[in-house]
Structure formats: C-alpha cells, structure tokens
Tab-separated table of C-alpha atoms in Angstrom:
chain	number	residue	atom	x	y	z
U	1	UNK	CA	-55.252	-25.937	-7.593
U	2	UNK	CA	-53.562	-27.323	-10.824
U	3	UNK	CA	-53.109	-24.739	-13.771
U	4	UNK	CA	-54.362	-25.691	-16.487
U	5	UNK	CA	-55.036	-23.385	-19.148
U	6	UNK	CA	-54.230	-19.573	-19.912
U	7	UNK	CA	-56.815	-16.943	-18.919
U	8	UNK	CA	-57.058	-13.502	-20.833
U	9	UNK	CA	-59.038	-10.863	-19.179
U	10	UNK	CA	-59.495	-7.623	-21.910
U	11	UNK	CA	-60.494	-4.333	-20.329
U	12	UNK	CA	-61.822	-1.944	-22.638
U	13	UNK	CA	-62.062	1.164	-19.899
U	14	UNK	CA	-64.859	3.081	-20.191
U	15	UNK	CA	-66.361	1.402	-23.489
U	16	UNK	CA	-69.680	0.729	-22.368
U	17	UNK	CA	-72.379	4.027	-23.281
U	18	UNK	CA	-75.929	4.860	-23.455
U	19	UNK	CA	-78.086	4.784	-26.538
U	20	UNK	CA	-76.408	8.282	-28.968
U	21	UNK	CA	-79.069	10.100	-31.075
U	22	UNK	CA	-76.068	10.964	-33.779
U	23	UNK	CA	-76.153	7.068	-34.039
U	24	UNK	CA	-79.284	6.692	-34.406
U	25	UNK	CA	-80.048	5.210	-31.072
U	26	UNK	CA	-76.779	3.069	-31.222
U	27	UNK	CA	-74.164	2.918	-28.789
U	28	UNK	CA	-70.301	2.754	-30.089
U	29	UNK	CA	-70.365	-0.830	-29.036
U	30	UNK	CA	-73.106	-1.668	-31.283
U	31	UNK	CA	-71.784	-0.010	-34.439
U	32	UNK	CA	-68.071	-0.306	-34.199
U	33	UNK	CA	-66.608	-3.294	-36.508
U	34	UNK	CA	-65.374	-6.072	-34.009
U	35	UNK	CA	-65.723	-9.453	-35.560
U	36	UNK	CA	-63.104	-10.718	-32.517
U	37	UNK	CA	-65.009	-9.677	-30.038
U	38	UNK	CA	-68.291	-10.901	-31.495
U	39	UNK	CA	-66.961	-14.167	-32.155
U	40	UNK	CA	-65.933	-14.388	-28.386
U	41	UNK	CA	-69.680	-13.662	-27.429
U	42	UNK	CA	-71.090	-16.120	-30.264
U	43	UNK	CA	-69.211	-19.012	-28.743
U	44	UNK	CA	-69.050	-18.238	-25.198
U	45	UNK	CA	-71.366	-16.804	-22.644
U	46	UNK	CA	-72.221	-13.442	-22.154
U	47	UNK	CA	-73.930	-11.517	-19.033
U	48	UNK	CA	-73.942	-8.424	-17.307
U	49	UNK	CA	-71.405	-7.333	-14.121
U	50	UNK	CA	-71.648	-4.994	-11.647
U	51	UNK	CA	-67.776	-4.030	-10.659
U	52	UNK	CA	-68.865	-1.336	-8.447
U	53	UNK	CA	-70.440	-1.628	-5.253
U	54	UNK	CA	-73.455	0.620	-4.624
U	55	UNK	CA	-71.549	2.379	-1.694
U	56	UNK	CA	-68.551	3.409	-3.559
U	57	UNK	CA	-67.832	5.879	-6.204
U	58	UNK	CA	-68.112	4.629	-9.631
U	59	UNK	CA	-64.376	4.965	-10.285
U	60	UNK	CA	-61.376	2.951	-12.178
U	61	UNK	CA	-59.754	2.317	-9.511
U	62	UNK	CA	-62.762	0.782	-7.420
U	63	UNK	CA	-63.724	-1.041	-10.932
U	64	UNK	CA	-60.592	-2.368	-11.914
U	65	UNK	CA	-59.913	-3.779	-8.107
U	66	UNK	CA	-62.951	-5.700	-8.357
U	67	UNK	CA	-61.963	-7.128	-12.195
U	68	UNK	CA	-58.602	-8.241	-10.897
U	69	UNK	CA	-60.466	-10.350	-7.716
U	70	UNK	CA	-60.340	-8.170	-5.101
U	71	UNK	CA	-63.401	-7.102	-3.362
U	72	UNK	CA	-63.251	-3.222	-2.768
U	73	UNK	CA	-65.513	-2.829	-0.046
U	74	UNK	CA	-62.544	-4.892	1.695
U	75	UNK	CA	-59.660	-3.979	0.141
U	76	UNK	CA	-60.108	-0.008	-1.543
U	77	UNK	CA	-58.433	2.547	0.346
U	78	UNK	CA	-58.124	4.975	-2.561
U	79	UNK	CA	-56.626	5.431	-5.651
U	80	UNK	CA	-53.855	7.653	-4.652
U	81	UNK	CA	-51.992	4.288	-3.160
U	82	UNK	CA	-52.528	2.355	-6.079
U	83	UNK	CA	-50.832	5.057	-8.245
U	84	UNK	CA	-47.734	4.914	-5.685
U	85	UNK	CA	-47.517	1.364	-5.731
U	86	UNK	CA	-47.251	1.879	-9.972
U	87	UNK	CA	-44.769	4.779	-9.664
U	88	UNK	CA	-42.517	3.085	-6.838
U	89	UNK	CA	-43.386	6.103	-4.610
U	90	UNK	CA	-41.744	5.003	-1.134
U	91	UNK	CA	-44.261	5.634	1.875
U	92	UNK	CA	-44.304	5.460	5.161
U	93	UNK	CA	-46.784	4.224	7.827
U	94	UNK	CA	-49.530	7.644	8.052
U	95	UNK	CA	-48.826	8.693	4.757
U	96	UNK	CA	-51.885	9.938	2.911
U	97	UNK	CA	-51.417	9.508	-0.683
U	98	UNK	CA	-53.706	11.823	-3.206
U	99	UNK	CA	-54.066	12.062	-6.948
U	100	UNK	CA	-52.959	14.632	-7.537
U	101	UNK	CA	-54.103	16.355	-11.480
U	102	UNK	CA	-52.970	19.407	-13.043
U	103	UNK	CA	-56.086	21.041	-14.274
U	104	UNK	CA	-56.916	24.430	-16.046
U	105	UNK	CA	-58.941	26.412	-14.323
U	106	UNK	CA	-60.410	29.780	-15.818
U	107	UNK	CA	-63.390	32.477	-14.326
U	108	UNK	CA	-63.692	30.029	-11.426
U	109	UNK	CA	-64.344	26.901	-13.653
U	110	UNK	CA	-62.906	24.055	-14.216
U	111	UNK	CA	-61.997	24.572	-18.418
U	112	UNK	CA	-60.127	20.955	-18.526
U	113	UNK	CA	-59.520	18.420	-16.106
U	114	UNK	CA	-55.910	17.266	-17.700
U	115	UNK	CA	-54.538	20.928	-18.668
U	116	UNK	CA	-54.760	19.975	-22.569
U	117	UNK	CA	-53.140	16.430	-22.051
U	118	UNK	CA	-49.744	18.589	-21.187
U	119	UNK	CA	-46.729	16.546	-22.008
U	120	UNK	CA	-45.226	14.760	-19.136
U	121	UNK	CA	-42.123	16.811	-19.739
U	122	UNK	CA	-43.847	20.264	-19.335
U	123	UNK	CA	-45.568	18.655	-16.094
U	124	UNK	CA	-42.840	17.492	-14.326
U	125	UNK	CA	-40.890	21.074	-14.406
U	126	UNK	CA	-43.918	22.354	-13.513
U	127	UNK	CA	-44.875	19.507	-10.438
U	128	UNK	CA	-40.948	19.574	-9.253
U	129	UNK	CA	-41.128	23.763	-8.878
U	130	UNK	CA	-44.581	23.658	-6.952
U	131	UNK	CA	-42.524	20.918	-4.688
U	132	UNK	CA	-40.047	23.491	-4.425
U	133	UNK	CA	-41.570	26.409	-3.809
U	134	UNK	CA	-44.186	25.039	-0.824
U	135	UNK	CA	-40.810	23.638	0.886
U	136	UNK	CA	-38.966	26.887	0.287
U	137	UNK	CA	-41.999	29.309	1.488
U	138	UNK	CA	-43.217	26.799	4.304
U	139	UNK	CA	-40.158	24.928	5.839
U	140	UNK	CA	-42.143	22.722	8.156
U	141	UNK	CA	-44.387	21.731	4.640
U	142	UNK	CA	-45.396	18.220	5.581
U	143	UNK	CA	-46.061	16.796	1.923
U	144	UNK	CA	-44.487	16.251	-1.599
U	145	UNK	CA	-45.099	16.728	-4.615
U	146	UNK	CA	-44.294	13.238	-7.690
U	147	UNK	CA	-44.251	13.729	-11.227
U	148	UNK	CA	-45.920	11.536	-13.190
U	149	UNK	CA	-47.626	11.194	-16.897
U	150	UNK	CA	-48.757	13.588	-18.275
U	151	UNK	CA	-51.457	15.373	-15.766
U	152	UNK	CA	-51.204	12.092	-13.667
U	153	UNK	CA	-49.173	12.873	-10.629
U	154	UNK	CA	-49.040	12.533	-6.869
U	155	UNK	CA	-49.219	14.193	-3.524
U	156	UNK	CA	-48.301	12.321	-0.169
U	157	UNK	CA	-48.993	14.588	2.942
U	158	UNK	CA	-48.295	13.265	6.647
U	159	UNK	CA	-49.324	14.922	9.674
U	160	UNK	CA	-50.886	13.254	12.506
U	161	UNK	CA	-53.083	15.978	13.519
U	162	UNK	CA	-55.346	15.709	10.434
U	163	UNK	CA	-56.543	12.499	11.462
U	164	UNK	CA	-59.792	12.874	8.752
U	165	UNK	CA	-57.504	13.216	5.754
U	166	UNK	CA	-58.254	10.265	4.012
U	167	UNK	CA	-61.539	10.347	4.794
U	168	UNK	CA	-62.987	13.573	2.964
U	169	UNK	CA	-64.798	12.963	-0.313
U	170	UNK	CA	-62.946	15.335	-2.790
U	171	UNK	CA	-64.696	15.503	-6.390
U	172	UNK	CA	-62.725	13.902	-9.014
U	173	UNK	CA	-61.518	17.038	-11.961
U	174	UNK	CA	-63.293	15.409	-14.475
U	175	UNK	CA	-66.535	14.974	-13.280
U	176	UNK	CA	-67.014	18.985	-12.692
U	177	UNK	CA	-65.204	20.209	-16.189
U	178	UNK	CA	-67.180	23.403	-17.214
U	179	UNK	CA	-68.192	24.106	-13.524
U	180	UNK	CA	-67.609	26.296	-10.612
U	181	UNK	CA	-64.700	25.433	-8.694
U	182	UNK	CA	-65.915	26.446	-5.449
U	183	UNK	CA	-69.484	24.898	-5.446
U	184	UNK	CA	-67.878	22.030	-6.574
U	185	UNK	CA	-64.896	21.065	-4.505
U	186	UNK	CA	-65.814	18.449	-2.252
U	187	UNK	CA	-68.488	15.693	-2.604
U	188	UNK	CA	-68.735	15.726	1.459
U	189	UNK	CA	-71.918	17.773	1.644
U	190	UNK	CA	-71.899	17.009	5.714
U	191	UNK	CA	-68.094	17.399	6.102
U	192	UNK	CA	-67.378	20.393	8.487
U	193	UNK	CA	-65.900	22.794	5.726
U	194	UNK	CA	-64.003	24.705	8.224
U	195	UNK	CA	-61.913	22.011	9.387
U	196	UNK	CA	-57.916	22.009	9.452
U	197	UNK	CA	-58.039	18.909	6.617
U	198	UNK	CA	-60.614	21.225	4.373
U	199	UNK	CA	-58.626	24.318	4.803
U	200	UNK	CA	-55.307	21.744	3.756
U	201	UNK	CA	-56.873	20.925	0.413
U	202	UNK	CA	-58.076	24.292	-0.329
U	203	UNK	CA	-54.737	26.052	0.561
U	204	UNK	CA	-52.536	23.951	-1.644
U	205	UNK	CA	-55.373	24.272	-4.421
U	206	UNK	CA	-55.043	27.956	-4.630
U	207	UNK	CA	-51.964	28.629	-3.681
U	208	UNK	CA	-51.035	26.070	-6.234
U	209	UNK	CA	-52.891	28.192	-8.615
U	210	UNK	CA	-50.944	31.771	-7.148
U	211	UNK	CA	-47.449	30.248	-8.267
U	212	UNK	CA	-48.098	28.203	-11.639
U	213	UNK	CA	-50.502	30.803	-13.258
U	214	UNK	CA	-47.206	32.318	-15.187
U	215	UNK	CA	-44.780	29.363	-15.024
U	216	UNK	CA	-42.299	29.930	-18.170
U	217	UNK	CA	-43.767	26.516	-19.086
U	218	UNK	CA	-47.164	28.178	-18.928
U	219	UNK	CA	-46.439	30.997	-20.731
U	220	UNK	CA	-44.678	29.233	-23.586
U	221	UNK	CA	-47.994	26.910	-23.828
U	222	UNK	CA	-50.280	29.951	-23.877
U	223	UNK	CA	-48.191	30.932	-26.342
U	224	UNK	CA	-48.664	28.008	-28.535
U	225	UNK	CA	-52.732	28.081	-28.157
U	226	UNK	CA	-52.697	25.006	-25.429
U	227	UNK	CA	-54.357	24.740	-22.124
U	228	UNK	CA	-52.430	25.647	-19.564
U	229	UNK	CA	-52.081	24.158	-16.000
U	230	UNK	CA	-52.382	26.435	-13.358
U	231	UNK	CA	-53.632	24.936	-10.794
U	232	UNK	CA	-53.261	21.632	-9.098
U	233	UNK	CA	-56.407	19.511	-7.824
U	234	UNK	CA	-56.253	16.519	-4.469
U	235	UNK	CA	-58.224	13.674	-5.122
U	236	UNK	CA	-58.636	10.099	-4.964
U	237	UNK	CA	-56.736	9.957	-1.744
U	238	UNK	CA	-55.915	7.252	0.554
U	239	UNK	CA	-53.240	4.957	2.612
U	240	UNK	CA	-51.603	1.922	1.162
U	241	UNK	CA	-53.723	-1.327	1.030
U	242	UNK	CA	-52.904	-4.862	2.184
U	243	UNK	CA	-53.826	-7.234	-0.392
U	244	UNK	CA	-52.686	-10.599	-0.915
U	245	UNK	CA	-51.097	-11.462	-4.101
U	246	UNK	CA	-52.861	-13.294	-6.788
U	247	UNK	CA	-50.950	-16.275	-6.129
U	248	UNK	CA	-51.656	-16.468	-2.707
U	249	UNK	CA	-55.498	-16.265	-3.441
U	250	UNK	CA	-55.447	-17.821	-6.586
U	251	UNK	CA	-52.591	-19.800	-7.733
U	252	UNK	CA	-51.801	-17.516	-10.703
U	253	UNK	CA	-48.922	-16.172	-12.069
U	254	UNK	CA	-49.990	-13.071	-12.921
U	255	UNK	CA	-48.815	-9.894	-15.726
U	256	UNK	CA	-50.663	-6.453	-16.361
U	257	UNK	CA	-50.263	-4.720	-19.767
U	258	UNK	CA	-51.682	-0.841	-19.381
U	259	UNK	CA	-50.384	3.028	-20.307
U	260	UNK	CA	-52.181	3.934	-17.043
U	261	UNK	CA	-50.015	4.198	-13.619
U	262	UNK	CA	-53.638	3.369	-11.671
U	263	UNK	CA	-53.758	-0.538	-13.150
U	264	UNK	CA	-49.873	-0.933	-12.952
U	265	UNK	CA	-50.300	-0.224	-9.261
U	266	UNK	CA	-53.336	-2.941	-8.476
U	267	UNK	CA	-50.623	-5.354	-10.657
U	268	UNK	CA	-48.201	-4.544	-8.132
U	269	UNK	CA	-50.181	-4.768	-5.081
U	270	UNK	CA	-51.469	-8.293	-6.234
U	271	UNK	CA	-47.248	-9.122	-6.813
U	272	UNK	CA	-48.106	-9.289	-11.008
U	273	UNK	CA	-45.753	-8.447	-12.909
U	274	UNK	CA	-45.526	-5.671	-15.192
U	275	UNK	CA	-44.948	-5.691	-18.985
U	276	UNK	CA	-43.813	-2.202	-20.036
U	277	UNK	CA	-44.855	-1.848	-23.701
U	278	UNK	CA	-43.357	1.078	-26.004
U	279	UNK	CA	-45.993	3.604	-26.930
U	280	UNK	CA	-48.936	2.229	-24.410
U	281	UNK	CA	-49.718	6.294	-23.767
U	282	UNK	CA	-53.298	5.755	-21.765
U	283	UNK	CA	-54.663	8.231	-24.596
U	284	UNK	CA	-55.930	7.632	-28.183
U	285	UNK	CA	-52.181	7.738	-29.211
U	286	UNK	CA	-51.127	4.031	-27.828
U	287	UNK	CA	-49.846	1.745	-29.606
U	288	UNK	CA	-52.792	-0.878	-30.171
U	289	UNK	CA	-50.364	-3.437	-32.230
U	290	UNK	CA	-48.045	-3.248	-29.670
U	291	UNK	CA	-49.620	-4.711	-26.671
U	292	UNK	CA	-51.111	-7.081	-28.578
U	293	UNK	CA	-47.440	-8.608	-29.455
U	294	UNK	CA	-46.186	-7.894	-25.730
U	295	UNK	CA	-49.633	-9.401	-24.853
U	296	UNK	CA	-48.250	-13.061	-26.932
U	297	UNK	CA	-45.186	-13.110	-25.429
U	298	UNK	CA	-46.302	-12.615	-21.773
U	299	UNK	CA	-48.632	-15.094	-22.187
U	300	UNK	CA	-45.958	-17.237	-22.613
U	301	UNK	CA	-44.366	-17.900	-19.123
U	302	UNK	CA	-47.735	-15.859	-17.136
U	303	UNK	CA	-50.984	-18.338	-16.564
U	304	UNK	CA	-53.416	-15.182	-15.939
U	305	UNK	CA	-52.841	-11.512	-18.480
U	306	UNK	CA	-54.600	-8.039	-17.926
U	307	UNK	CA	-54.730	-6.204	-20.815
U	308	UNK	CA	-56.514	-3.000	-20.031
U	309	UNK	CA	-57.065	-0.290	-22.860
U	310	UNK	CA	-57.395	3.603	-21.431
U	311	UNK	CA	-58.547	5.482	-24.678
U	312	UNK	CA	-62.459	4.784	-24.916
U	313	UNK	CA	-62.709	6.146	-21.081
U	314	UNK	CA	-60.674	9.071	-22.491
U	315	UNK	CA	-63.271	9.585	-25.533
U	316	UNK	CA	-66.530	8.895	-23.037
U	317	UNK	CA	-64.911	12.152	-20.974
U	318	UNK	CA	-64.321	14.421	-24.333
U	319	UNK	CA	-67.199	13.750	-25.525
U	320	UNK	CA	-65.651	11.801	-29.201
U	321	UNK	CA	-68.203	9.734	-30.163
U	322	UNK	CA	-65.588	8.411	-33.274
U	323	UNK	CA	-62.322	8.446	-31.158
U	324	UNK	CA	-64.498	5.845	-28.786
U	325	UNK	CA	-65.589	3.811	-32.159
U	326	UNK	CA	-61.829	3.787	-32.867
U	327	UNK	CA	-60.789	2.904	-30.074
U	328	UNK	CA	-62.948	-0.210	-29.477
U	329	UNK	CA	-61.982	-1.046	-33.784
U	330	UNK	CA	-58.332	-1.241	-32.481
U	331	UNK	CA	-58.696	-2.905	-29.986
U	332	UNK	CA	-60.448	-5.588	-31.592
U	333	UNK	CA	-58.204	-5.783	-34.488
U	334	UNK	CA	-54.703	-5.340	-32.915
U	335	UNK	CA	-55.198	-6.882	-29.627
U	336	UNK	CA	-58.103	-9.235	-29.457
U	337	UNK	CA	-57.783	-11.042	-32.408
U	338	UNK	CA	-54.308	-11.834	-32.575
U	339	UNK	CA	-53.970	-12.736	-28.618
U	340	UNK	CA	-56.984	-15.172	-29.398
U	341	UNK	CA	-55.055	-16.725	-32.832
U	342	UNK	CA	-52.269	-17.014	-30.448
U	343	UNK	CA	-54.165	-19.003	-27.853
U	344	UNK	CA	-55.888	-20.864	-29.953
U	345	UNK	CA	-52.993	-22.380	-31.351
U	346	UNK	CA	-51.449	-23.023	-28.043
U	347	UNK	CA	-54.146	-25.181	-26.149
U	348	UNK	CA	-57.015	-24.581	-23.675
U	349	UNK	CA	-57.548	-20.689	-22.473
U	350	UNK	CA	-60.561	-18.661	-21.022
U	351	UNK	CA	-60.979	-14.942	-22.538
U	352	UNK	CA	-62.903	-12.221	-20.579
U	353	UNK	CA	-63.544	-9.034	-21.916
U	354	UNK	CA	-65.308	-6.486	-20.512
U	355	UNK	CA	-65.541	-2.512	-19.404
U	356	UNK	CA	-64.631	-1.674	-16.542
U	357	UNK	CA	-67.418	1.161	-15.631
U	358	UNK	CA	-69.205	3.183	-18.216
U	359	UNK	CA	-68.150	6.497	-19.494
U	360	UNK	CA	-70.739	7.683	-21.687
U	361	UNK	CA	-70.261	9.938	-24.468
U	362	UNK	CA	-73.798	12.305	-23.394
U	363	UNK	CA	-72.488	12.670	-19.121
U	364	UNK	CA	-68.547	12.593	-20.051
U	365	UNK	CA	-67.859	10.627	-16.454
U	366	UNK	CA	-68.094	7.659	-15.591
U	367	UNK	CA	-71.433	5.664	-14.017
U	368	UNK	CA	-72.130	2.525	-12.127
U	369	UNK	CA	-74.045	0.805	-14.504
U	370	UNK	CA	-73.453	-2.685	-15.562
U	371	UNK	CA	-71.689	-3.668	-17.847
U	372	UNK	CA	-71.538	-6.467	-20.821
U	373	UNK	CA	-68.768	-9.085	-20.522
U	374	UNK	CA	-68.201	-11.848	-22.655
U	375	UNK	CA	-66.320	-15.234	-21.247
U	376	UNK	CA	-64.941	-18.009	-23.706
U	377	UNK	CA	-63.810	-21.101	-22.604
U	378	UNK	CA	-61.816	-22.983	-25.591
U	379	UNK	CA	-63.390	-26.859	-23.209
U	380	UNK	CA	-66.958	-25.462	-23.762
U	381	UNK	CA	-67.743	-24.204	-27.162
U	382	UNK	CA	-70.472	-26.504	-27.436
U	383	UNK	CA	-72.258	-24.858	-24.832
U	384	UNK	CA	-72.042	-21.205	-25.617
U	385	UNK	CA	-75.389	-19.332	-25.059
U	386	UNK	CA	-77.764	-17.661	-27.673
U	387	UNK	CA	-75.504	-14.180	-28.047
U	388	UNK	CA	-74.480	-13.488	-31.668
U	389	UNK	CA	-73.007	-10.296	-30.749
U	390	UNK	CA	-71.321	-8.087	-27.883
U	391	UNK	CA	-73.133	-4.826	-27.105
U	392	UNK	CA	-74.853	-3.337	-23.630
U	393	UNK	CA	-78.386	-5.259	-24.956
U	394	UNK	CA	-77.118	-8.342	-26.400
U	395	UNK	CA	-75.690	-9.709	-23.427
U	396	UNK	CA	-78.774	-9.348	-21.316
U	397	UNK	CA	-79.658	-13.021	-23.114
U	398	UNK	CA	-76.369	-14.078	-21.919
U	399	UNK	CA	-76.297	-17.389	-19.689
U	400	UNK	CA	-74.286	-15.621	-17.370
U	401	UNK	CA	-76.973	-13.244	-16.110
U	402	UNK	CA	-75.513	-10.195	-13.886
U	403	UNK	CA	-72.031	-11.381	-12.144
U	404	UNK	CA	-70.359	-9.637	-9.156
U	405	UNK	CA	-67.028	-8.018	-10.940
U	406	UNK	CA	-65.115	-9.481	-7.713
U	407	UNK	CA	-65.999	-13.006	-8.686
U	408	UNK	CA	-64.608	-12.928	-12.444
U	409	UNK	CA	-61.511	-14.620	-11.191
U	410	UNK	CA	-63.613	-17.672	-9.085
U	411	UNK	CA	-65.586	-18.148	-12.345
U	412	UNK	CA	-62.529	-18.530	-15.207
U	413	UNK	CA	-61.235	-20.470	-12.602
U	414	UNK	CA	-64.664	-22.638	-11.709
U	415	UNK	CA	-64.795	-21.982	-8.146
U	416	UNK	CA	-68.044	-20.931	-8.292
C-alpha cells in the first residue's frame, strides 16, 4: 500500500448527549459554536458508528480500540493493560492488571468516583503508602500498587490460584457515584460472591479504606474543604493484549496526542508513537492550543495522528452542561481548525472526527449509542453529502449511514 496523503482522526471523548431540557431540547453538539467542525461535515460525509460491540461494556477503552482499527471482541482484554502499556508498568506472563481509582466513599456511598480530582502529587504518597503497608502487614502480598495521574492508577496482582481474576465484572466508580457501595460492587450478578477472587477485591477495597481514612494527606485535604480519598476501587482489569502494530496492519506510521494514560497505552500497543504535550491534563484544564501546535508538527514526519480530547467525557460524568459546550468550542477553535489550515496547505489528507461513546449530561456515564462522525477527504469535495452541520441528528442524512468503529481505518484508507 503506497501512502499517500495524511489522515487526522479527532476524538472528542464523550461529546455525543441526549436531547437537554435547559437547552431547550438541544444537545451541546448542536448549540456549541464550531464552524471547523461544521465545515468538515458540509464538505465531507457524515454517518453514524457504532464503536462498541453489543457484548461489551460501553467503555473508552473498548471504544477507543475499535477507533484506532482494532476489533475488541478480538483484541480487548481490559483496560487495566492498556494503562500499563501507557505507564511502562513491566509485567509478567499471569499478571492481572486492574484500574485501579481512588474514590471517596462516605455512609456506604460512593460521594465521587476521582476523590475531588486529587492532585497526582497527593495520590502518589497516598498509592506508594497503601503499597507499603499491604507488603509490610501481609509479607506474602502478591500485588502492587502504581501511581499514576491524578486518581488514575494501577494494581497488578499474580497468583495462580485465582484463575477467574480477570474474568469478574467489577462496576466501573463512576457509573455508581451517589450509590451504595455494597449493592453495587460487582456487575457479575451470577458470579459466586463467596469465591477466593471476590473476597480478593473486597479485602483490598476495605482494608484500603481502614488505612487511608486519616492519611496526613487526607487530613490536610479535609482540612482544605476537598474530597478526600479513602478508599481504593479494582476495575477494568485484565492481561496484556497481542496486537499487531498499525504498520503491520496498515502501513501507517502512526502518533497519539492525549492527557489520558488509557489512549497512550492502545498507541503503544499498536507501536505509535507518543507526542507528550505540556498541559494535556485529561480534565477541563488542558491545554487546547497546545495540542493543536504539537498536533502540526507531528503531522509532519507521522502519515496517520490521534488526537483524542478527555474533558467533554469529564463534563458528561459531572453533570456540566457548559464545561461540555466549552469543551467541544475549544476544541474546534484550537485544535480542529488550525490542524485543518495546516493540512490544507500541505496537500491531500482525510479528517475523521468523532466521539468515542456517549456520556450524557442527564445519566453522567457513558452509553453505547452511536455516534456522529464526520470524514473529509481533501480528493472528494465534490462529492460531499447533503450535511450542513455536525450534531447526533444531522448526520443521520449522512452518505455514510451507520459504520462499524473497527473499520474507520479500512475506510480513510479505501479498503472497503
């Protein structure tokens, strides 16, 4: 296959939402001011995907796979290993790899599922103690404990005996925020809840919950007003995937722009590489303008670029109706449209942009809807479709019709 053009593939995580009475039946797509993004749907195509499968949890990790080529219900072991691969966590062959969040929990409920965003500074005192003290009260421990961002961090337990580790469905934190820890703990309804694995989870949960309750670094945010994070909650978990890399399947050079360690891990498991930008947070704080310049000069020497964009899936879980607006303004302005001035100026390139899942504002999780995406293709202006603008209704007109996420790639590429 001969390379011939640049392809730019926007994810705006989360974006997508359900009509909102406060905007008078609107979604934030439909009212937030993105001329860039419009244009891309008035001269290209526009359609409807489906990134998750039916039998898989609705998830970022199981979306994103599917946007970067890779078929989950092949590939998806959990999203645990893809944050390991990001974080250069070494593992070893029957390693189970969890998410591992620090959440607040108070009267039995789940008050936030990030412990107040805590600062990756507070967390990581707090992450490398827990290590720490399970190793020091339990010498034959069999996990550990990684910092990471914020309330982003991992847990990697081996033990042969608990051969159904990876397999129990554990609720992700922020689907359950406001309810009942207990009644909510596992998504397994069948799953013998007496079993060693169970028992595993649930230990480390509480106990985690017994020693970080008053943590000087607890205290001191209590303190202050903030959340604190007393307990820790297993999730997402899984062992290390085999994919192939993108140029092995398809003949691109690939780069990964992101403030989240979950979509720096599926760019190194498909051998991308990864473009650290200063100030890409993953929260409403990143720096928009930023990754749009990094974004230019990766394009440069990279024929395929994943730009992916964590704050509207952070304003679909709290609920901000006008952080999400925001979010999807900046985007536009500091990322789209000067990427696409870029390109333009350059030669032939294909744009995609699209959500990955939705995360709407009313449910505060995310669904497995479909979702709009928009495709431009600098060789085929004359034949864009009737869309004038991007939004969850517009692009049902689309020429595309409803795509398979897994089968972006084959398309910008005309394999199928």
């Amino acid at each position: 296959m001969v390379i011939f053009m640049k392809y730019l593939i926007v994810i705006e995580d989360g974006a997508s939402d359900y009509p909102i009475d406060s905007l008078e039946g609107k979604t934030p797509l439909k009212v937030a001011n993105k001329p860039a993004l419009d244009r891309i749907a008035r001269e290209g195509k526009c359609g409807l995907i489906q990134n998750v499968p039916s039998t898989l949890p609705p998830g970022s990790d199981v979306a994103n796979m599917s946007i970067f080529g890779y078929d989950p219900l092949e590939y998806y072991t959990g999203r645990g290993p893809l944050e390991a691969a990001s974080m250069g966590v070494k593992v070893n062959d029957g390693d189970v790899i969890f998410r591992c969040n620090t959440i607040t929990e108070k009267d039995g409920d789940i008050v936030s599922s990030n412990a107040g965003h805590i600062t990756s500074e507070e967390a990581k005192i707090l992450i490398e103690d827990l290590d720490a003290y399970f190793h020091e009260k339990y010498p034959d421990f069999k996990g550990k404990f990684y910092p990471g961002i914020s309330y982003r961090h991992l847990f990697v337990y081996n033990d042969s005996d608990l051969t159904n580790l990876d397999t129990i469905g554990v609720v992700p934190p922020h689907d359950i925020v406001g309810e009942n820890i207990k009644e909510n703990l596992f998504i397994d309804e069948d799953f013998d809840s007496d079993s060693p694995e169970v028992e595993l989870i649930k230990k480390i949960s509480y106990e985690s919950q017994e020693f970080l309750e008053n943590h000087p670094v607890n205290q001191k945010r209590a303190e202050e007003g903030k959340e604190i994070a007393n307990m820790v909650w297993l999730w997402g978990q899984g062992t290390m995937p085999a994919m192939p890399s993108l140029k092995e399947t398809y003949n691109l050079n690939g780069a990964v722009i992101t403030g989240v360690d979950l979509i720096n891990g599926l760019g190194v498991c498909s051998e991308s590489d990864i473009i650290e930008v200063p100030g890409a947070t993953g929260f409403f704080d990143t720096d928009y303008k930023a990754k749009g310049e990094y974004a230019i000069e990766a394009l440069k020497n990279h024929d395929v670029l994943f730009i992916h964009v964590e704050a509207p899936d952070e304003a679909g879980h709290a609920g901000e109706i006008e952080e999400k607006i925001k979010a999807i303004e900046s985007i536009d302005k500091y990322i789209i449209a000067p990427v696409f001035e870029y390109l333009e100026s350059q030669g032939d390139f294909k744009v995609a942009v699209l959500p990955d899942h939705p995360t709407p504002i009313d449910v505060r999780t995310h669904t497995r809807d479909m979702v709009p995406v928009a495709i431009y293709d600098s060789t085929d202006v004359e034949n864009a479709d009737s869309v004038q603008v991007y939004d969850e209704d517009s692009v049902k007109d689309g020429a595309l019709s409803e795509l398979v996420g897994c089968n972006l790639l084959n398309i910008l590429l005309d394999n199928e």
